[in-house]
mmCIF file of C-alpha atoms in Angstrom:
data_model
loop_
_atom_site.group_PDB
_atom_site.id
_atom_site.type_symbol
_atom_site.label_atom_id
_atom_site.label_comp_id
_atom_site.label_asym_id
_atom_site.label_seq_id
_atom_site.Cartn_x
_atom_site.Cartn_y
_atom_site.Cartn_z
ATOM 1 C CA MET O 1 19.389 -14.796 60.538
ATOM 2 C CA LYS O 2 17.823 -12.556 57.988
ATOM 3 C CA THR O 3 16.084 -9.338 58.616
ATOM 4 C CA ILE O 4 12.541 -9.368 57.277
ATOM 5 C CA GLU O 5 11.021 -6.244 55.948
ATOM 6 C CA LYS O 6 7.964 -5.285 58.067
ATOM 7 C CA PRO O 7 4.611 -5.017 56.251
ATOM 8 C CA ALA O 8 2.906 -1.801 55.492
ATOM 9 C CA HIS O 9 -0.269 -3.315 56.701
ATOM 10 C CA THR O 10 -0.152 -5.315 60.217
ATOM 11 C CA SER O 11 -2.049 -8.576 59.861
ATOM 12 C CA VAL O 12 -4.729 -9.550 62.129
ATOM 13 C CA LEU O 13 -3.783 -11.165 65.406
ATOM 14 C CA LEU O 14 -0.207 -11.106 64.105
ATOM 15 C CA HIS O 15 1.747 -11.973 67.305
ATOM 16 C CA GLU O 16 -1.036 -14.114 68.884
ATOM 17 C CA ALA O 17 -1.040 -16.325 65.744
ATOM 18 C CA ILE O 18 2.755 -16.796 65.462
ATOM 19 C CA ASP O 19 3.060 -17.291 69.298
ATOM 20 C CA ALA O 20 0.464 -20.115 68.808
ATOM 21 C CA VAL O 21 1.841 -21.915 65.834
ATOM 22 C CA VAL O 22 5.661 -21.814 66.387
ATOM 23 C CA THR O 23 6.741 -24.578 68.670
ATOM 24 C CA ASP O 24 10.057 -25.458 66.982
ATOM 25 C CA PRO O 25 12.365 -22.847 65.377
ATOM 26 C CA ASP O 26 13.848 -25.544 63.237
ATOM 27 C CA GLY O 27 10.272 -26.751 62.088
ATOM 28 C CA PHE O 28 8.288 -26.712 58.726
ATOM 29 C CA TYR O 29 5.571 -24.518 58.539
ATOM 30 C CA ILE O 30 2.711 -23.888 56.043
ATOM 31 C CA ASP O 31 1.035 -20.404 55.775
ATOM 32 C CA GLY O 32 -1.961 -21.407 53.587
ATOM 33 C CA THR O 33 -3.192 -17.775 53.080
ATOM 34 C CA PHE O 34 -0.017 -15.759 52.374
ATOM 35 C CA GLY O 35 -1.726 -12.438 51.255
ATOM 36 C CA ARG O 36 0.931 -9.778 51.621
ATOM 37 C CA GLY O 37 3.278 -11.763 53.719
ATOM 38 C CA GLY O 38 2.506 -10.288 56.920
ATOM 39 C CA HIS O 39 2.202 -13.482 58.964
ATOM 40 C CA THR O 40 4.822 -15.140 56.939
ATOM 41 C CA ALA O 41 7.315 -12.347 57.639
ATOM 42 C CA GLU O 42 6.719 -12.639 61.372
ATOM 43 C CA LEU O 43 6.966 -16.608 61.096
ATOM 44 C CA LEU O 44 10.241 -16.392 59.367
ATOM 45 C CA SER O 45 11.678 -13.872 61.999
ATOM 46 C CA ARG O 46 10.930 -16.581 64.726
ATOM 47 C CA LEU O 47 12.752 -19.493 62.771
ATOM 48 C CA SER O 48 16.309 -20.576 62.682
ATOM 49 C CA GLU O 49 18.361 -20.970 59.566
ATOM 50 C CA HIS O 50 17.070 -24.552 59.442
ATOM 51 C CA GLY O 51 13.368 -23.491 59.638
ATOM 52 C CA ARG O 52 11.325 -23.729 56.521
ATOM 53 C CA VAL O 53 8.058 -21.882 55.518
ATOM 54 C CA LEU O 54 5.677 -22.950 52.386
ATOM 55 C CA ALA O 55 3.286 -20.226 51.719
ATOM 56 C CA ILE O 56 0.406 -20.521 49.421
ATOM 57 C CA ASP O 57 -2.107 -18.054 47.924
ATOM 58 C CA LYS O 58 -4.922 -18.182 45.240
ATOM 59 C CA ASP O 59 -4.029 -14.541 44.308
ATOM 60 C CA PRO O 60 -1.439 -14.125 41.434
ATOM 61 C CA GLN O 61 -0.811 -10.575 42.438
ATOM 62 C CA ALA O 62 0.108 -11.787 46.028
ATOM 63 C CA ILE O 63 2.361 -14.445 44.545
ATOM 64 C CA GLU O 64 4.181 -11.839 42.414
ATOM 65 C CA ALA O 65 4.565 -9.426 45.349
ATOM 66 C CA GLY O 66 5.626 -12.001 47.681
ATOM 67 C CA ARG O 67 8.236 -13.357 45.321
ATOM 68 C CA LYS O 68 9.737 -9.966 45.122
ATOM 69 C CA ARG O 69 9.737 -9.183 48.804
ATOM 70 C CA PHE O 70 11.247 -12.431 49.951
ATOM 71 C CA ALA O 71 13.535 -13.034 47.131
ATOM 72 C CA ASP O 72 16.616 -13.424 49.242
ATOM 73 C CA ASP O 73 15.253 -15.732 51.852
ATOM 74 C CA SER O 74 15.889 -19.395 50.799
ATOM 75 C CA ARG O 75 13.851 -20.614 53.754
ATOM 76 C CA LEU O 76 10.575 -19.650 51.993
ATOM 77 C CA THR O 77 8.813 -21.371 49.189
ATOM 78 C CA ILE O 78 5.752 -19.481 47.682
ATOM 79 C CA VAL O 79 3.240 -21.291 45.366
ATOM 80 C CA HIS O 80 0.189 -20.339 43.462
ATOM 81 C CA GLY O 81 -2.778 -22.347 44.424
ATOM 82 C CA SER O 82 -5.425 -23.321 47.082
ATOM 83 C CA PHE O 83 -4.568 -24.336 50.677
ATOM 84 C CA ALA O 84 -6.891 -27.263 50.074
ATOM 85 C CA ASP O 85 -3.976 -28.684 48.008
ATOM 86 C CA MET O 86 -1.163 -27.988 50.439
ATOM 87 C CA GLY O 87 -0.416 -31.603 50.816
ATOM 88 C CA ASP O 88 0.653 -31.562 47.151
ATOM 89 C CA TRP O 89 3.468 -29.142 47.765
ATOM 90 C CA ARG O 90 5.031 -30.461 51.280
ATOM 91 C CA GLU O 91 7.294 -32.968 49.484
ATOM 92 C CA GLY O 92 6.528 -35.618 52.028
ATOM 93 C CA ARG O 93 7.733 -33.499 55.071
ATOM 94 C CA GLU O 94 5.985 -33.640 58.405
ATOM 95 C CA VAL O 95 4.265 -30.101 59.114
ATOM 96 C CA THR O 96 5.169 -28.529 62.336
ATOM 97 C CA GLY O 97 2.426 -25.841 62.044
ATOM 98 C CA VAL O 98 -0.504 -24.755 59.744
ATOM 99 C CA LEU O 99 -1.745 -21.125 59.726
ATOM 100 C CA LEU O 100 -4.776 -19.895 57.859
ATOM 101 C CA ASP O 101 -5.888 -16.091 57.885
ATOM 102 C CA LEU O 102 -9.370 -16.761 56.030
ATOM 103 C CA GLY O 103 -11.374 -14.365 53.876
ATOM 104 C CA VAL O 104 -10.400 -11.547 51.720
ATOM 105 C CA SER O 105 -7.320 -9.587 52.210
ATOM 106 C CA SER O 106 -7.058 -5.732 52.675
ATOM 107 C CA PRO O 107 -5.141 -5.302 49.422
ATOM 108 C CA GLN O 108 -7.893 -7.089 47.574
ATOM 109 C CA LEU O 109 -10.626 -4.895 49.203
ATOM 110 C CA ASP O 110 -8.712 -1.814 48.655
ATOM 111 C CA GLN O 111 -8.174 -2.375 44.849
ATOM 112 C CA ALA O 112 -11.486 -1.223 43.190
ATOM 113 C CA GLU O 113 -10.623 -3.199 40.199
ATOM 114 C CA ARG O 114 -10.766 -6.554 42.110
ATOM 115 C CA GLY O 115 -14.409 -6.101 42.616
ATOM 116 C CA PHE O 116 -14.741 -7.057 46.316
ATOM 117 C CA SER O 117 -15.810 -3.983 47.789
ATOM 118 C CA PHE O 118 -19.496 -2.385 47.308
ATOM 119 C CA MET O 119 -17.872 0.764 48.728
ATOM 120 C CA ARG O 120 -15.656 1.402 45.529
ATOM 121 C CA ASP O 121 -16.872 1.086 41.857
ATOM 122 C CA GLY O 122 -15.165 -1.332 39.908
ATOM 123 C CA PRO O 123 -15.646 -4.317 37.587
ATOM 124 C CA LEU O 124 -17.584 -7.020 39.333
ATOM 125 C CA ASP O 125 -15.082 -9.710 39.374
ATOM 126 C CA MET O 126 -14.454 -10.845 43.118
ATOM 127 C CA ARG O 127 -12.197 -13.813 42.124
ATOM 128 C CA MET O 128 -8.988 -14.399 44.204
ATOM 129 C CA ASP O 129 -7.506 -16.272 41.475
ATOM 130 C CA THR O 130 -8.040 -13.876 38.548
ATOM 131 C CA SER O 131 -6.373 -16.497 36.211
ATOM 132 C CA SER O 132 -9.337 -19.140 36.409
ATOM 133 C CA GLY O 133 -12.939 -19.430 37.075
ATOM 134 C CA LEU O 134 -16.293 -17.464 36.467
ATOM 135 C CA SER O 135 -16.211 -13.732 37.873
ATOM 136 C CA ALA O 136 -19.160 -12.800 39.883
ATOM 137 C CA ALA O 137 -20.337 -10.817 36.879
ATOM 138 C CA GLU O 138 -20.326 -13.951 34.616
ATOM 139 C CA TRP O 139 -22.201 -16.088 37.353
ATOM 140 C CA ILE O 140 -24.937 -13.498 38.122
ATOM 141 C CA ASP O 141 -25.624 -13.059 34.336
ATOM 142 C CA THR O 142 -26.328 -16.899 33.846
ATOM 143 C CA ALA O 143 -27.368 -18.199 37.440
ATOM 144 C CA ALA O 144 -30.928 -19.134 38.020
ATOM 145 C CA GLU O 145 -32.814 -16.894 40.288
ATOM 146 C CA ALA O 146 -33.120 -19.856 42.857
ATOM 147 C CA ASP O 147 -29.355 -20.519 42.720
ATOM 148 C CA ILE O 148 -28.651 -16.914 43.529
ATOM 149 C CA ALA O 149 -31.121 -16.780 46.353
ATOM 150 C CA GLN O 150 -29.571 -19.979 47.904
ATOM 151 C CA VAL O 151 -25.976 -18.596 47.721
ATOM 152 C CA ILE O 152 -27.112 -15.429 49.381
ATOM 153 C CA LYS O 153 -29.086 -17.214 52.034
ATOM 154 C CA GLU O 154 -26.406 -20.025 52.810
ATOM 155 C CA PHE O 155 -23.370 -18.263 52.567
ATOM 156 C CA GLY O 156 -24.667 -14.773 53.704
ATOM 157 C CA GLU O 157 -27.210 -15.967 56.257
ATOM 158 C CA GLU O 158 -29.341 -13.268 54.668
ATOM 159 C CA ARG O 159 -32.994 -13.517 55.455
ATOM 160 C CA PHE O 160 -34.139 -11.418 52.384
ATOM 161 C CA ALA O 161 -32.271 -13.690 49.980
ATOM 162 C CA LYS O 162 -35.172 -14.427 47.598
ATOM 163 C CA ARG O 163 -36.250 -10.833 47.415
ATOM 164 C CA MET O 164 -32.597 -9.772 46.623
ATOM 165 C CA ALA O 165 -32.217 -12.735 44.011
ATOM 166 C CA ALA O 166 -35.517 -11.600 42.430
ATOM 167 C CA ALA O 167 -34.285 -8.035 41.991
ATOM 168 C CA VAL O 168 -31.031 -9.034 40.558
ATOM 169 C CA VAL O 169 -32.697 -11.402 37.957
ATOM 170 C CA ARG O 170 -35.208 -8.453 37.099
ATOM 171 C CA GLU O 171 -32.430 -5.839 36.732
ATOM 172 C CA ARG O 172 -30.103 -7.985 34.796
ATOM 173 C CA ASP O 173 -32.966 -8.524 32.182
ATOM 174 C CA LEU O 174 -32.870 -4.893 31.662
ATOM 175 C CA ALA O 175 -29.167 -4.218 31.650
ATOM 176 C CA PRO O 176 -25.930 -6.542 32.281
ATOM 177 C CA ILE O 177 -24.839 -6.102 35.979
ATOM 178 C CA THR O 178 -21.030 -5.633 35.511
ATOM 179 C CA ARG O 179 -20.030 -3.023 38.348
ATOM 180 C CA THR O 180 -19.880 -3.310 42.141
ATOM 181 C CA VAL O 181 -21.828 -0.094 42.920
ATOM 182 C CA GLN O 182 -24.497 -1.281 40.430
ATOM 183 C CA LEU O 183 -24.963 -4.624 42.165
ATOM 184 C CA ALA O 184 -24.670 -2.916 45.700
ATOM 185 C CA LYS O 185 -27.753 -0.496 44.779
ATOM 186 C CA ILE O 186 -29.772 -3.206 43.372
ATOM 187 C CA LEU O 187 -29.246 -5.470 46.510
ATOM 188 C CA ALA O 188 -29.727 -2.411 48.842
ATOM 189 C CA ASP O 189 -32.892 -1.316 47.033
ATOM 190 C CA ALA O 190 -34.346 -4.816 47.552
ATOM 191 C CA HIS O 191 -33.504 -4.967 51.269
ATOM 192 C CA PRO O 192 -36.542 -3.757 53.461
ATOM 193 C CA ALA O 193 -34.691 -3.608 56.825
ATOM 194 C CA TRP O 194 -31.563 -1.649 56.801
ATOM 195 C CA GLU O 195 -29.576 -1.839 59.836
ATOM 196 C CA ARG O 196 -27.936 1.319 61.363
ATOM 197 C CA GLY O 197 -24.306 1.538 60.559
ATOM 198 C CA LYS O 198 -24.373 -1.424 58.204
ATOM 199 C CA HIS O 199 -24.673 -1.418 54.375
ATOM 200 C CA PRO O 200 -27.530 -3.698 53.444
ATOM 201 C CA ALA O 201 -25.541 -5.225 50.682
ATOM 202 C CA THR O 202 -22.995 -6.569 53.190
ATOM 203 C CA LYS O 203 -24.117 -10.090 53.605
ATOM 204 C CA ALA O 204 -24.812 -10.615 50.028
ATOM 205 C CA PHE O 205 -21.633 -9.382 48.836
ATOM 206 C CA GLN O 206 -19.759 -11.743 51.231
ATOM 207 C CA ALA O 207 -22.063 -14.634 50.031
ATOM 208 C CA ILE O 208 -21.235 -14.115 46.404
ATOM 209 C CA ARG O 209 -17.479 -13.753 47.237
ATOM 210 C CA ILE O 210 -17.523 -16.860 49.348
ATOM 211 C CA PHE O 211 -19.208 -18.868 46.539
ATOM 212 C CA ILE O 212 -17.166 -17.429 43.594
ATOM 213 C CA ASN O 213 -13.997 -18.567 45.491
ATOM 214 C CA ARG O 214 -15.206 -21.741 46.837
ATOM 215 C CA GLU O 215 -13.841 -20.742 50.353
ATOM 216 C CA LEU O 216 -15.995 -23.001 52.421
ATOM 217 C CA ASP O 217 -15.287 -25.809 50.183
ATOM 218 C CA ASP O 218 -11.576 -25.393 50.411
ATOM 219 C CA LEU O 219 -11.605 -25.061 54.130
ATOM 220 C CA VAL O 220 -13.560 -28.301 54.466
ATOM 221 C CA ALA O 221 -10.998 -30.064 52.144
ATOM 222 C CA LEU O 222 -8.139 -28.818 54.356
ATOM 223 C CA LEU O 223 -9.757 -29.828 57.597
ATOM 224 C CA GLU O 224 -10.299 -33.327 56.216
ATOM 225 C CA GLN O 225 -6.394 -33.678 55.641
ATOM 226 C CA VAL O 226 -4.759 -31.456 58.218
ATOM 227 C CA ILE O 227 -4.277 -34.096 61.021
ATOM 228 C CA ASP O 228 -2.460 -36.396 58.646
ATOM 229 C CA LEU O 229 -0.160 -33.397 57.578
ATOM 230 C CA LEU O 230 0.658 -32.438 60.940
ATOM 231 C CA LYS O 231 3.476 -34.223 62.917
ATOM 232 C CA ILE O 232 2.651 -35.111 66.605
ATOM 233 C CA ASP O 233 2.562 -31.764 68.630
ATOM 234 C CA GLY O 234 2.023 -29.924 65.464
ATOM 235 C CA ARG O 235 -0.290 -26.958 65.745
ATOM 236 C CA LEU O 236 -3.215 -25.889 63.417
ATOM 237 C CA VAL O 237 -3.991 -21.994 63.853
ATOM 238 C CA VAL O 238 -7.099 -20.645 62.159
ATOM 239 C CA ILE O 239 -8.285 -16.976 62.042
ATOM 240 C CA SER O 240 -11.859 -16.658 60.756
ATOM 241 C CA PHE O 241 -13.738 -13.433 59.951
ATOM 242 C CA HIS O 242 -17.106 -15.160 58.986
ATOM 243 C CA SER O 243 -19.383 -17.084 61.449
ATOM 244 C CA LEU O 244 -19.774 -19.895 58.883
ATOM 245 C CA GLU O 245 -15.942 -20.347 58.786
ATOM 246 C CA ASP O 246 -15.643 -20.064 62.408
ATOM 247 C CA ARG O 247 -18.359 -22.691 63.242
ATOM 248 C CA LYS O 248 -16.803 -25.233 60.866
ATOM 249 C CA VAL O 249 -13.431 -24.844 62.505
ATOM 250 C CA LYS O 250 -15.036 -24.928 66.028
ATOM 251 C CA ARG O 251 -16.997 -28.157 65.347
ATOM 252 C CA PHE O 252 -14.112 -29.879 63.614
ATOM 253 C CA ILE O 253 -11.905 -29.335 66.752
ATOM 254 C CA ARG O 254 -14.676 -30.339 69.019
ATOM 255 C CA ASP O 255 -15.507 -33.460 67.103
ATOM 256 C CA GLN O 256 -11.784 -34.497 66.849
ATOM 257 C CA GLU O 257 -11.632 -33.932 70.871
ATOM 258 C CA ARG O 258 -14.570 -36.364 71.461
ATOM 259 C CA GLY O 259 -13.143 -39.123 69.308
ATOM 260 C CA ILE O 260 -15.061 -42.406 69.701
ATOM 261 C CA LYS O 261 -18.294 -42.089 71.890
ATOM 262 C CA LEU O 262 -17.917 -44.364 74.801
ATOM 263 C CA PRO O 263 -19.914 -44.549 78.102
ATOM 264 C CA LYS O 264 -18.694 -41.992 80.623
ATOM 265 C CA ASN O 265 -16.260 -42.754 83.462
ATOM 266 C CA LEU O 266 -14.515 -45.710 81.588
ATOM 267 C CA PRO O 267 -10.863 -45.755 82.251
ATOM 268 C CA VAL O 268 -9.818 -45.136 78.694
ATOM 269 C CA ARG O 269 -7.013 -43.074 77.376
ATOM 270 C CA ASP O 270 -7.545 -40.431 74.723
ATOM 271 C CA VAL O 271 -5.582 -42.390 72.043
ATOM 272 C CA GLU O 272 -7.785 -45.364 72.665
ATOM 273 C CA ARG O 273 -10.730 -43.248 71.926
ATOM 274 C CA GLY O 274 -9.463 -42.212 68.730
ATOM 275 C CA VAL O 275 -8.443 -38.520 69.753
ATOM 276 C CA ARG O 276 -6.079 -37.140 67.576
ATOM 277 C CA LEU O 277 -6.396 -33.474 67.912
ATOM 278 C CA LYS O 278 -6.996 -31.149 71.031
ATOM 279 C CA LYS O 279 -8.027 -27.604 71.458
ATOM 280 C CA ILE O 280 -5.210 -25.301 72.994
ATOM 281 C CA GLY O 281 -6.735 -22.562 75.051
ATOM 282 C CA LYS O 282 -10.035 -20.543 74.244
ATOM 283 C CA ALA O 283 -10.876 -18.689 71.290
ATOM 284 C CA ILE O 284 -8.883 -15.470 70.755
ATOM 285 C CA LYS O 285 -10.168 -12.087 69.449
ATOM 286 C CA PRO O 286 -8.353 -8.855 68.976
ATOM 287 C CA GLU O 287 -7.910 -6.440 71.742
ATOM 288 C CA ALA O 288 -9.630 -3.066 71.641
ATOM 289 C CA VAL O 289 -6.306 -1.368 70.600
ATOM 290 C CA GLU O 290 -6.076 -3.586 67.427
ATOM 291 C CA VAL O 291 -9.773 -2.977 66.500
ATOM 292 C CA GLY O 292 -9.203 0.707 66.896
ATOM 293 C CA GLY O 293 -6.198 0.677 64.530
ATOM 294 C CA ASN O 294 -7.859 -1.802 62.251
ATOM 295 C CA VAL O 295 -11.667 -1.770 62.030
ATOM 296 C CA ARG O 296 -11.612 -4.895 59.864
ATOM 297 C CA SER O 297 -10.185 -6.962 62.617
ATOM 298 C CA ARG O 298 -13.246 -6.520 64.923
ATOM 299 C CA SER O 299 -14.839 -9.789 63.509
ATOM 300 C CA ALA O 300 -11.761 -11.939 63.788
ATOM 301 C CA VAL O 301 -11.701 -15.246 65.936
ATOM 302 C CA MET O 302 -8.606 -17.432 66.320
ATOM 303 C CA ARG O 303 -8.622 -21.009 67.200
ATOM 304 C CA VAL O 304 -5.746 -23.127 67.978
ATOM 305 C CA ALA O 305 -5.527 -26.905 67.990
ATOM 306 C CA GLU O 306 -2.509 -29.478 68.452
ATOM 307 C CA ARG O 307 -2.090 -33.030 67.044
ATOM 308 C CA VAL O 308 -1.832 -35.475 70.070
ATOM 309 C CA ALA O 309 -1.880 -38.885 68.176
#
């Protein structure tokens, strides 16, 4: 078995996620959010020489770094794209496990030029896939005020979305909004109720990033197909950092467990009720030790489900 290089940054809920997803060391697994390969490396370390992993990421930088790091491991295939399209790359194979670590990665946040962080001044980009699509600056420059407000409210759950959108439009008419710190100040100045210890632009930045990258759309598309991708007893493991993502995963698993609604107490088996997926255990959150070493893990929630029919 090959020795896998350990990542400089430890992935959130690393061992918990791999413990949950790996049920067969000879299986075929998909890491739909490769990032810098932390989960993938641990996954490969648990597999035999017959096990295989397909890793997917939207970020060209992640793909380039991953292909260099894992160049000598023939068990791994890395592709550039969205996990919503993972069915196109599995080559007809039954999937033993699917792992998703949603949201923006630490390297993306730490690189000012990517435009994800309101704490570091850089070009207002926010695209995970820098090879296609509108940047945040381009969208903000052309979007209607009502559309900006809707995005901030829907994806950021920000109650002052209309005020913030109005401020963005007012300021862009005076000068183009092209920098992260520039946008953060506009949003902060428009926010009338600052919370202690929380930047007032936090929710709006998250909302714009989610919209630009179609993050919730991709998650819904994946959930719609994941049961058919998984083999019987195959696992779905999802780590979410945003309440909107976690609610979608939680409700999906709940709805699949309910199956066809029938009167209570009927002697009907799960398979006859159309139950194809079941929850495994309770939602898992990072321990205090992990949060202490990586403050970004504090909002993580992991859910696990298994295909049963």
